[in-house]
């Protein structure tokens, strides 16, 4: 069997805050050391993000924040840009931890000879380092993030890309996530079996009942979510 996972809200609990003045002061100070020519750093960052979004003409387009950071740092080398992006994320991050049972689930799936992949709406310049920090990278046979592909869930093309890139047979794959629209409707649109868990990071409008009408499995209990996936892996 093949299992394709969402990340945040499904395997990992995270909380970030980019609204605080303290955050922006720390980030501006850091970036000014590299590029002293900033006027209003926050305004410029938000302007570049908005510009990148406006330039997109496709539904579910995903900007790549790494390009924004490159522009802000005016020609700094790649390593310096990645360090700056990591600093930005670290200062905004209030929580980052695996849900209880994540390691056991992934170990069990891998130990049973199953393939495990990650397909997530996420920024590569943030998420690759967070996967390493949480020691999750080792579990995945492949990773595809929306910032690298340029489209995000629920775009059908995003799901189709991971199937094509890694030669996954959709008839043998289950997509697992915590967002009814992005994960369940998106994966169903690509012909995948789905498992939904309502977590603390699921959209407020989500309901297990509604998800259950579409998904192959739906719950608001992680233990039931894990049991379902493990049972599927044994079929």
PDB file of C-alpha atoms in Angstrom:
ATOM      1  CA  UNK A   1       0.000   0.000   0.000  1.00  0.00           C
ATOM      2  CA  UNK A   2       0.926   3.641  -0.451  1.00  0.00           C
ATOM      3  CA  UNK A   3       0.128   6.324   2.113  1.00  0.00           C
ATOM      4  CA  UNK A   4       0.300  10.009   1.245  1.00  0.00           C
ATOM      5  CA  UNK A   5       0.077  12.452   4.127  1.00  0.00           C
ATOM      6  CA  UNK A   6      -0.680  16.076   4.723  1.00  0.00           C
ATOM      7  CA  UNK A   7       1.731  17.550   7.294  1.00  0.00           C
ATOM      8  CA  UNK A   8       0.483  20.399   9.486  1.00  0.00           C
ATOM      9  CA  UNK A   9      -2.633  19.453  11.420  1.00  0.00           C
ATOM     10  CA  UNK A  10      -2.274  15.783  10.450  1.00  0.00           C
ATOM     11  CA  UNK A  11       1.178  14.705  11.607  1.00  0.00           C
ATOM     12  CA  UNK A  12       2.459  17.922  13.153  1.00  0.00           C
ATOM     13  CA  UNK A  13       0.953  20.526  15.483  1.00  0.00           C
ATOM     14  CA  UNK A  14       2.169  24.054  14.755  1.00  0.00           C
ATOM     15  CA  UNK A  15       1.290  27.610  15.701  1.00  0.00           C
ATOM     16  CA  UNK A  16       2.770  30.730  14.144  1.00  0.00           C
ATOM     17  CA  UNK A  17       2.134  34.438  14.614  1.00  0.00           C
ATOM     18  CA  UNK A  18       3.318  37.059  12.132  1.00  0.00           C
ATOM     19  CA  UNK A  19       1.258  39.881  13.614  1.00  0.00           C
ATOM     20  CA  UNK A  20       3.219  40.887  16.691  1.00  0.00           C
ATOM     21  CA  UNK A  21       5.326  44.048  16.742  1.00  0.00           C
ATOM     22  CA  UNK A  22       8.060  42.207  18.613  1.00  0.00           C
ATOM     23  CA  UNK A  23       8.300  39.687  15.786  1.00  0.00           C
ATOM     24  CA  UNK A  24       8.571  42.354  13.109  1.00  0.00           C
ATOM     25  CA  UNK A  25      11.193  44.335  15.016  1.00  0.00           C
ATOM     26  CA  UNK A  26      13.384  41.247  15.419  1.00  0.00           C
ATOM     27  CA  UNK A  27      13.010  40.240  11.773  1.00  0.00           C
ATOM     28  CA  UNK A  28      13.648  43.756  10.480  1.00  0.00           C
ATOM     29  CA  UNK A  29      16.801  44.046  12.584  1.00  0.00           C
ATOM     30  CA  UNK A  30      18.088  40.743  11.208  1.00  0.00           C
ATOM     31  CA  UNK A  31      17.354  41.590   7.566  1.00  0.00           C
ATOM     32  CA  UNK A  32      18.768  45.103   7.855  1.00  0.00           C
ATOM     33  CA  UNK A  33      22.118  43.653   8.852  1.00  0.00           C
ATOM     34  CA  UNK A  34      22.219  41.945   5.455  1.00  0.00           C
ATOM     35  CA  UNK A  35      20.560  44.678   3.392  1.00  0.00           C
ATOM     36  CA  UNK A  36      20.758  48.075   5.152  1.00  0.00           C
ATOM     37  CA  UNK A  37      18.718  49.813   2.427  1.00  0.00           C
ATOM     38  CA  UNK A  38      15.267  48.886   3.712  1.00  0.00           C
ATOM     39  CA  UNK A  39      12.686  51.561   4.322  1.00  0.00           C
ATOM     40  CA  UNK A  40       9.708  49.848   5.921  1.00  0.00           C
ATOM     41  CA  UNK A  41      10.644  46.142   5.952  1.00  0.00           C
ATOM     42  CA  UNK A  42       7.191  44.834   6.849  1.00  0.00           C
ATOM     43  CA  UNK A  43       5.506  46.900   4.152  1.00  0.00           C
ATOM     44  CA  UNK A  44       8.022  45.716   1.566  1.00  0.00           C
ATOM     45  CA  UNK A  45       7.651  42.059   2.547  1.00  0.00           C
ATOM     46  CA  UNK A  46       3.843  42.245   2.375  1.00  0.00           C
ATOM     47  CA  UNK A  47       4.013  44.164  -0.915  1.00  0.00           C
ATOM     48  CA  UNK A  48       6.209  41.518  -2.532  1.00  0.00           C
ATOM     49  CA  UNK A  49       3.955  38.714  -1.297  1.00  0.00           C
ATOM     50  CA  UNK A  50       0.875  40.465  -2.652  1.00  0.00           C
ATOM     51  CA  UNK A  51       2.632  41.179  -5.961  1.00  0.00           C
ATOM     52  CA  UNK A  52       3.595  37.534  -6.385  1.00  0.00           C
ATOM     53  CA  UNK A  53       0.010  36.496  -5.695  1.00  0.00           C
ATOM     54  CA  UNK A  54      -1.441  39.044  -8.157  1.00  0.00           C
ATOM     55  CA  UNK A  55       0.880  37.886 -10.915  1.00  0.00           C
ATOM     56  CA  UNK A  56      -0.592  34.392 -10.709  1.00  0.00           C
ATOM     57  CA  UNK A  57      -3.433  33.694 -13.107  1.00  0.00           C
ATOM     58  CA  UNK A  58      -4.216  30.158 -11.956  1.00  0.00           C
ATOM     59  CA  UNK A  59      -6.639  29.018  -9.284  1.00  0.00           C
ATOM     60  CA  UNK A  60      -4.912  27.522  -6.230  1.00  0.00           C
ATOM     61  CA  UNK A  61      -1.607  29.085  -7.244  1.00  0.00           C
ATOM     62  CA  UNK A  62       1.096  28.954  -4.563  1.00  0.00           C
ATOM     63  CA  UNK A  63       3.781  31.610  -4.287  1.00  0.00           C
ATOM     64  CA  UNK A  64       7.328  30.649  -3.342  1.00  0.00           C
ATOM     65  CA  UNK A  65       8.434  32.736  -0.381  1.00  0.00           C
ATOM     66  CA  UNK A  66      12.066  31.922  -1.070  1.00  0.00           C
ATOM     67  CA  UNK A  67      11.864  34.242  -4.084  1.00  0.00           C
ATOM     68  CA  UNK A  68      10.442  36.982  -1.863  1.00  0.00           C
ATOM     69  CA  UNK A  69      13.336  36.595   0.559  1.00  0.00           C
ATOM     70  CA  UNK A  70      15.826  36.648  -2.337  1.00  0.00           C
ATOM     71  CA  UNK A  71      14.392  39.965  -3.525  1.00  0.00           C
ATOM     72  CA  UNK A  72      14.428  41.404  -0.017  1.00  0.00           C
ATOM     73  CA  UNK A  73      18.090  40.465   0.414  1.00  0.00           C
ATOM     74  CA  UNK A  74      19.115  41.950  -2.903  1.00  0.00           C
ATOM     75  CA  UNK A  75      21.501  39.366  -4.292  1.00  0.00           C
ATOM     76  CA  UNK A  76      22.587  37.563  -1.129  1.00  0.00           C
ATOM     77  CA  UNK A  77      23.820  34.016  -1.777  1.00  0.00           C
ATOM     78  CA  UNK A  78      21.463  31.022  -1.444  1.00  0.00           C
ATOM     79  CA  UNK A  79      22.754  29.898   1.950  1.00  0.00           C
ATOM     80  CA  UNK A  80      22.307  33.353   3.437  1.00  0.00           C
ATOM     81  CA  UNK A  81      18.786  33.602   2.039  1.00  0.00           C
ATOM     82  CA  UNK A  82      17.875  30.215   3.528  1.00  0.00           C
ATOM     83  CA  UNK A  83      19.291  31.242   6.907  1.00  0.00           C
ATOM     84  CA  UNK A  84      17.247  34.436   6.803  1.00  0.00           C
ATOM     85  CA  UNK A  85      14.092  32.500   5.911  1.00  0.00           C
ATOM     86  CA  UNK A  86      14.789  30.100   8.789  1.00  0.00           C
ATOM     87  CA  UNK A  87      15.194  33.035  11.189  1.00  0.00           C
ATOM     88  CA  UNK A  88      11.905  34.546   9.978  1.00  0.00           C
ATOM     89  CA  UNK A  89      10.081  31.269  10.578  1.00  0.00           C
ATOM     90  CA  UNK A  90      11.711  30.614  13.940  1.00  0.00           C
ATOM     91  CA  UNK A  91      10.688  34.028  15.259  1.00  0.00           C
ATOM     92  CA  UNK A  92       7.091  33.579  14.105  1.00  0.00           C
ATOM     93  CA  UNK A  93       6.769  30.019  15.408  1.00  0.00           C
ATOM     94  CA  UNK A  94       5.146  29.547  18.817  1.00  0.00           C
ATOM     95  CA  UNK A  95       4.704  25.769  18.685  1.00  0.00           C
ATOM     96  CA  UNK A  96       6.131  22.907  16.654  1.00  0.00           C
ATOM     97  CA  UNK A  97       5.689  19.303  17.719  1.00  0.00           C
ATOM     98  CA  UNK A  98       4.562  15.955  16.418  1.00  0.00           C
ATOM     99  CA  UNK A  99       1.144  14.724  17.451  1.00  0.00           C
ATOM    100  CA  UNK A 100       1.343  11.847  19.900  1.00  0.00           C
ATOM    101  CA  UNK A 101       1.519   8.639  17.914  1.00  0.00           C
ATOM    102  CA  UNK A 102       2.985  10.140  14.722  1.00  0.00           C
ATOM    103  CA  UNK A 103       6.294   8.298  14.997  1.00  0.00           C
ATOM    104  CA  UNK A 104       4.639   5.000  15.894  1.00  0.00           C
ATOM    105  CA  UNK A 105       2.235   5.294  12.970  1.00  0.00           C
ATOM    106  CA  UNK A 106       4.921   6.043  10.405  1.00  0.00           C
ATOM    107  CA  UNK A 107       7.260   3.399  11.814  1.00  0.00           C
ATOM    108  CA  UNK A 108       4.487   0.806  11.624  1.00  0.00           C
ATOM    109  CA  UNK A 109       3.588   1.698   8.052  1.00  0.00           C
ATOM    110  CA  UNK A 110       7.208   1.662   6.907  1.00  0.00           C
ATOM    111  CA  UNK A 111       7.965  -1.494   8.879  1.00  0.00           C
ATOM    112  CA  UNK A 112       5.137  -3.250   7.065  1.00  0.00           C
ATOM    113  CA  UNK A 113       6.752  -2.573   3.709  1.00  0.00           C
ATOM    114  CA  UNK A 114       4.430   0.267   2.697  1.00  0.00           C
ATOM    115  CA  UNK A 115       5.512   3.383   0.831  1.00  0.00           C
ATOM    116  CA  UNK A 116       4.956   6.711   2.608  1.00  0.00           C
ATOM    117  CA  UNK A 117       4.894  10.137   0.929  1.00  0.00           C
ATOM    118  CA  UNK A 118       4.232  13.719   1.936  1.00  0.00           C
ATOM    119  CA  UNK A 119       2.079  16.107  -0.123  1.00  0.00           C
ATOM    120  CA  UNK A 120       1.508  19.374   1.710  1.00  0.00           C
ATOM    121  CA  UNK A 121       0.580  23.006   1.228  1.00  0.00           C
ATOM    122  CA  UNK A 122       3.784  24.427   2.629  1.00  0.00           C
ATOM    123  CA  UNK A 123       6.792  26.627   1.959  1.00  0.00           C
ATOM    124  CA  UNK A 124       9.898  24.600   1.258  1.00  0.00           C
ATOM    125  CA  UNK A 125      12.182  27.237   2.811  1.00  0.00           C
ATOM    126  CA  UNK A 126      10.385  26.639   6.131  1.00  0.00           C
ATOM    127  CA  UNK A 127       9.186  23.041   6.004  1.00  0.00           C
ATOM    128  CA  UNK A 128      12.308  21.140   4.915  1.00  0.00           C
ATOM    129  CA  UNK A 129      14.135  22.343   8.042  1.00  0.00           C
ATOM    130  CA  UNK A 130      11.106  21.599  10.248  1.00  0.00           C
ATOM    131  CA  UNK A 131      10.932  18.033   8.941  1.00  0.00           C
ATOM    132  CA  UNK A 132      14.592  17.619   9.862  1.00  0.00           C
ATOM    133  CA  UNK A 133      14.100  19.235  13.257  1.00  0.00           C
ATOM    134  CA  UNK A 134      11.255  16.830  14.040  1.00  0.00           C
ATOM    135  CA  UNK A 135      13.202  13.859  12.616  1.00  0.00           C
ATOM    136  CA  UNK A 136      10.432  13.042  10.156  1.00  0.00           C
ATOM    137  CA  UNK A 137      12.367  13.152   6.875  1.00  0.00           C
ATOM    138  CA  UNK A 138      13.550   9.559   7.253  1.00  0.00           C
ATOM    139  CA  UNK A 139      10.015   8.208   7.009  1.00  0.00           C
ATOM    140  CA  UNK A 140       9.167   9.603   3.586  1.00  0.00           C
ATOM    141  CA  UNK A 141       9.923   7.948   0.271  1.00  0.00           C
ATOM    142  CA  UNK A 142       9.205  11.279  -1.392  1.00  0.00           C
ATOM    143  CA  UNK A 143       8.111  14.821  -0.517  1.00  0.00           C
ATOM    144  CA  UNK A 144       6.220  17.326  -2.661  1.00  0.00           C
ATOM    145  CA  UNK A 145       5.474  20.810  -1.314  1.00  0.00           C
ATOM    146  CA  UNK A 146       3.180  23.356  -2.905  1.00  0.00           C
ATOM    147  CA  UNK A 147       5.784  26.152  -3.010  1.00  0.00           C
ATOM    148  CA  UNK A 148       8.025  23.984  -5.201  1.00  0.00           C
ATOM    149  CA  UNK A 149       5.227  22.883  -7.522  1.00  0.00           C
ATOM    150  CA  UNK A 150       3.488  26.263  -7.795  1.00  0.00           C
ATOM    151  CA  UNK A 151       0.001  24.937  -7.080  1.00  0.00           C
ATOM    152  CA  UNK A 152      -1.649  23.908  -3.833  1.00  0.00           C
ATOM    153  CA  UNK A 153      -4.396  21.595  -2.634  1.00  0.00           C
ATOM    154  CA  UNK A 154      -7.151  21.087  -3.604  1.00  0.00           C
ATOM    155  CA  UNK A 155      -5.757  21.513  -7.154  1.00  0.00           C
ATOM    156  CA  UNK A 156      -6.053  18.176  -8.948  1.00  0.00           C
ATOM    157  CA  UNK A 157      -2.758  18.821 -10.718  1.00  0.00           C
ATOM    158  CA  UNK A 158      -0.916  18.829  -7.405  1.00  0.00           C
ATOM    159  CA  UNK A 159      -2.179  15.365  -6.491  1.00  0.00           C
ATOM    160  CA  UNK A 160      -1.577  14.082 -10.019  1.00  0.00           C
ATOM    161  CA  UNK A 161       2.025  15.307  -9.862  1.00  0.00           C
ATOM    162  CA  UNK A 162       2.977  13.171  -6.863  1.00  0.00           C
ATOM    163  CA  UNK A 163       1.399  10.113  -8.489  1.00  0.00           C
ATOM    164  CA  UNK A 164       3.328  10.728 -11.694  1.00  0.00           C
ATOM    165  CA  UNK A 165       6.616  11.731 -10.071  1.00  0.00           C
ATOM    166  CA  UNK A 166       6.887   8.628  -7.903  1.00  0.00           C
ATOM    167  CA  UNK A 167       5.022   6.144 -10.078  1.00  0.00           C
ATOM    168  CA  UNK A 168       2.219   5.662  -7.555  1.00  0.00           C
ATOM    169  CA  UNK A 169      -0.762   3.515  -8.534  1.00  0.00           C
ATOM    170  CA  UNK A 170      -3.773   5.534  -7.353  1.00  0.00           C
ATOM    171  CA  UNK A 171      -5.758   2.338  -6.800  1.00  0.00           C
ATOM    172  CA  UNK A 172      -3.279   1.362  -4.077  1.00  0.00           C
ATOM    173  CA  UNK A 173      -2.985   4.776  -2.404  1.00  0.00           C
ATOM    174  CA  UNK A 174      -4.648   6.459   0.578  1.00  0.00           C
ATOM    175  CA  UNK A 175      -4.435  10.199   1.176  1.00  0.00           C
ATOM    176  CA  UNK A 176      -4.647  11.250   4.841  1.00  0.00           C
ATOM    177  CA  UNK A 177      -5.358  14.790   5.986  1.00  0.00           C
ATOM    178  CA  UNK A 178      -7.226  17.125   8.328  1.00  0.00           C
ATOM    179  CA  UNK A 179      -8.802  19.625   5.911  1.00  0.00           C
ATOM    180  CA  UNK A 180     -12.063  18.565   4.268  1.00  0.00           C
ATOM    181  CA  UNK A 181     -11.816  20.838   1.241  1.00  0.00           C
ATOM    182  CA  UNK A 182      -8.070  20.796   0.578  1.00  0.00           C
ATOM    183  CA  UNK A 183      -7.362  17.199   1.534  1.00  0.00           C
ATOM    184  CA  UNK A 184     -10.489  15.120   1.099  1.00  0.00           C
ATOM    185  CA  UNK A 185     -12.193  16.844  -1.832  1.00  0.00           C
ATOM    186  CA  UNK A 186      -8.817  17.410  -3.485  1.00  0.00           C
ATOM    187  CA  UNK A 187      -7.694  13.802  -3.155  1.00  0.00           C
ATOM    188  CA  UNK A 188     -11.103  12.447  -4.185  1.00  0.00           C
ATOM    189  CA  UNK A 189     -10.888  14.613  -7.296  1.00  0.00           C
ATOM    190  CA  UNK A 190      -7.727  12.721  -8.187  1.00  0.00           C
ATOM    191  CA  UNK A 191      -9.381   9.352  -7.570  1.00  0.00           C
ATOM    192  CA  UNK A 192      -7.672   8.548  -4.282  1.00  0.00           C
ATOM    193  CA  UNK A 193      -8.979   6.750  -1.236  1.00  0.00           C
ATOM    194  CA  UNK A 194      -9.072   9.174   1.723  1.00  0.00           C
ATOM    195  CA  UNK A 195      -8.868   9.281   5.501  1.00  0.00           C
ATOM    196  CA  UNK A 196      -9.858  12.409   7.443  1.00  0.00           C
ATOM    197  CA  UNK A 197      -9.045  13.424  11.014  1.00  0.00           C
ATOM    198  CA  UNK A 198     -10.545  16.561  12.539  1.00  0.00           C
ATOM    199  CA  UNK A 199      -7.698  18.073  14.535  1.00  0.00           C
ATOM    200  CA  UNK A 200      -7.071  21.323  16.399  1.00  0.00           C
ATOM    201  CA  UNK A 201      -5.838  22.799  13.105  1.00  0.00           C
ATOM    202  CA  UNK A 202      -8.770  21.750  10.942  1.00  0.00           C
ATOM    203  CA  UNK A 203     -10.919  24.572   9.508  1.00  0.00           C
ATOM    204  CA  UNK A 204     -13.655  25.622  11.928  1.00  0.00           C
ATOM    205  CA  UNK A 205     -16.276  24.832   9.282  1.00  0.00           C
ATOM    206  CA  UNK A 206     -15.187  21.197   9.016  1.00  0.00           C
ATOM    207  CA  UNK A 207     -17.326  18.474  10.538  1.00  0.00           C
ATOM    208  CA  UNK A 208     -16.735  14.754  10.869  1.00  0.00           C
ATOM    209  CA  UNK A 209     -20.250  14.085   9.577  1.00  0.00           C
ATOM    210  CA  UNK A 210     -19.713  16.073   6.384  1.00  0.00           C
ATOM    211  CA  UNK A 211     -16.253  14.598   5.880  1.00  0.00           C
ATOM    212  CA  UNK A 212     -17.639  11.126   6.451  1.00  0.00           C
ATOM    213  CA  UNK A 213     -20.115  11.562   3.616  1.00  0.00           C
ATOM    214  CA  UNK A 214     -17.187  11.914   1.203  1.00  0.00           C
ATOM    215  CA  UNK A 215     -14.093  10.356   2.770  1.00  0.00           C
ATOM    216  CA  UNK A 216     -13.562   6.617   3.065  1.00  0.00           C
ATOM    217  CA  UNK A 217     -12.950   7.183   6.764  1.00  0.00           C
ATOM    218  CA  UNK A 218     -13.493  10.161   9.071  1.00  0.00           C
ATOM    219  CA  UNK A 219     -12.975  10.727  12.778  1.00  0.00           C
ATOM    220  CA  UNK A 220     -12.029  13.336  15.351  1.00  0.00           C
ATOM    221  CA  UNK A 221      -9.897  10.875  17.307  1.00  0.00           C
ATOM    222  CA  UNK A 222      -6.277  10.353  16.364  1.00  0.00           C
ATOM    223  CA  UNK A 223      -6.227   6.826  17.822  1.00  0.00           C
ATOM    224  CA  UNK A 224      -9.042   5.796  15.445  1.00  0.00           C
ATOM    225  CA  UNK A 225      -7.306   7.562  12.555  1.00  0.00           C
ATOM    226  CA  UNK A 226      -4.088   5.633  13.233  1.00  0.00           C
ATOM    227  CA  UNK A 227      -5.907   2.311  13.601  1.00  0.00           C
ATOM    228  CA  UNK A 228      -7.686   2.778  10.288  1.00  0.00           C
ATOM    229  CA  UNK A 229      -4.459   3.503   8.399  1.00  0.00           C
ATOM    230  CA  UNK A 230      -2.622   0.596   9.983  1.00  0.00           C
ATOM    231  CA  UNK A 231      -5.474  -1.756   9.176  1.00  0.00           C
ATOM    232  CA  UNK A 232      -5.486  -0.519   5.585  1.00  0.00           C
ATOM    233  CA  UNK A 233      -1.771  -1.245   5.357  1.00  0.00           C
ATOM    234  CA  UNK A 234      -2.401  -4.918   6.090  1.00  0.00           C
ATOM    235  CA  UNK A 235      -4.899  -5.493   3.299  1.00  0.00           C
TER     236      UNK A 235
END
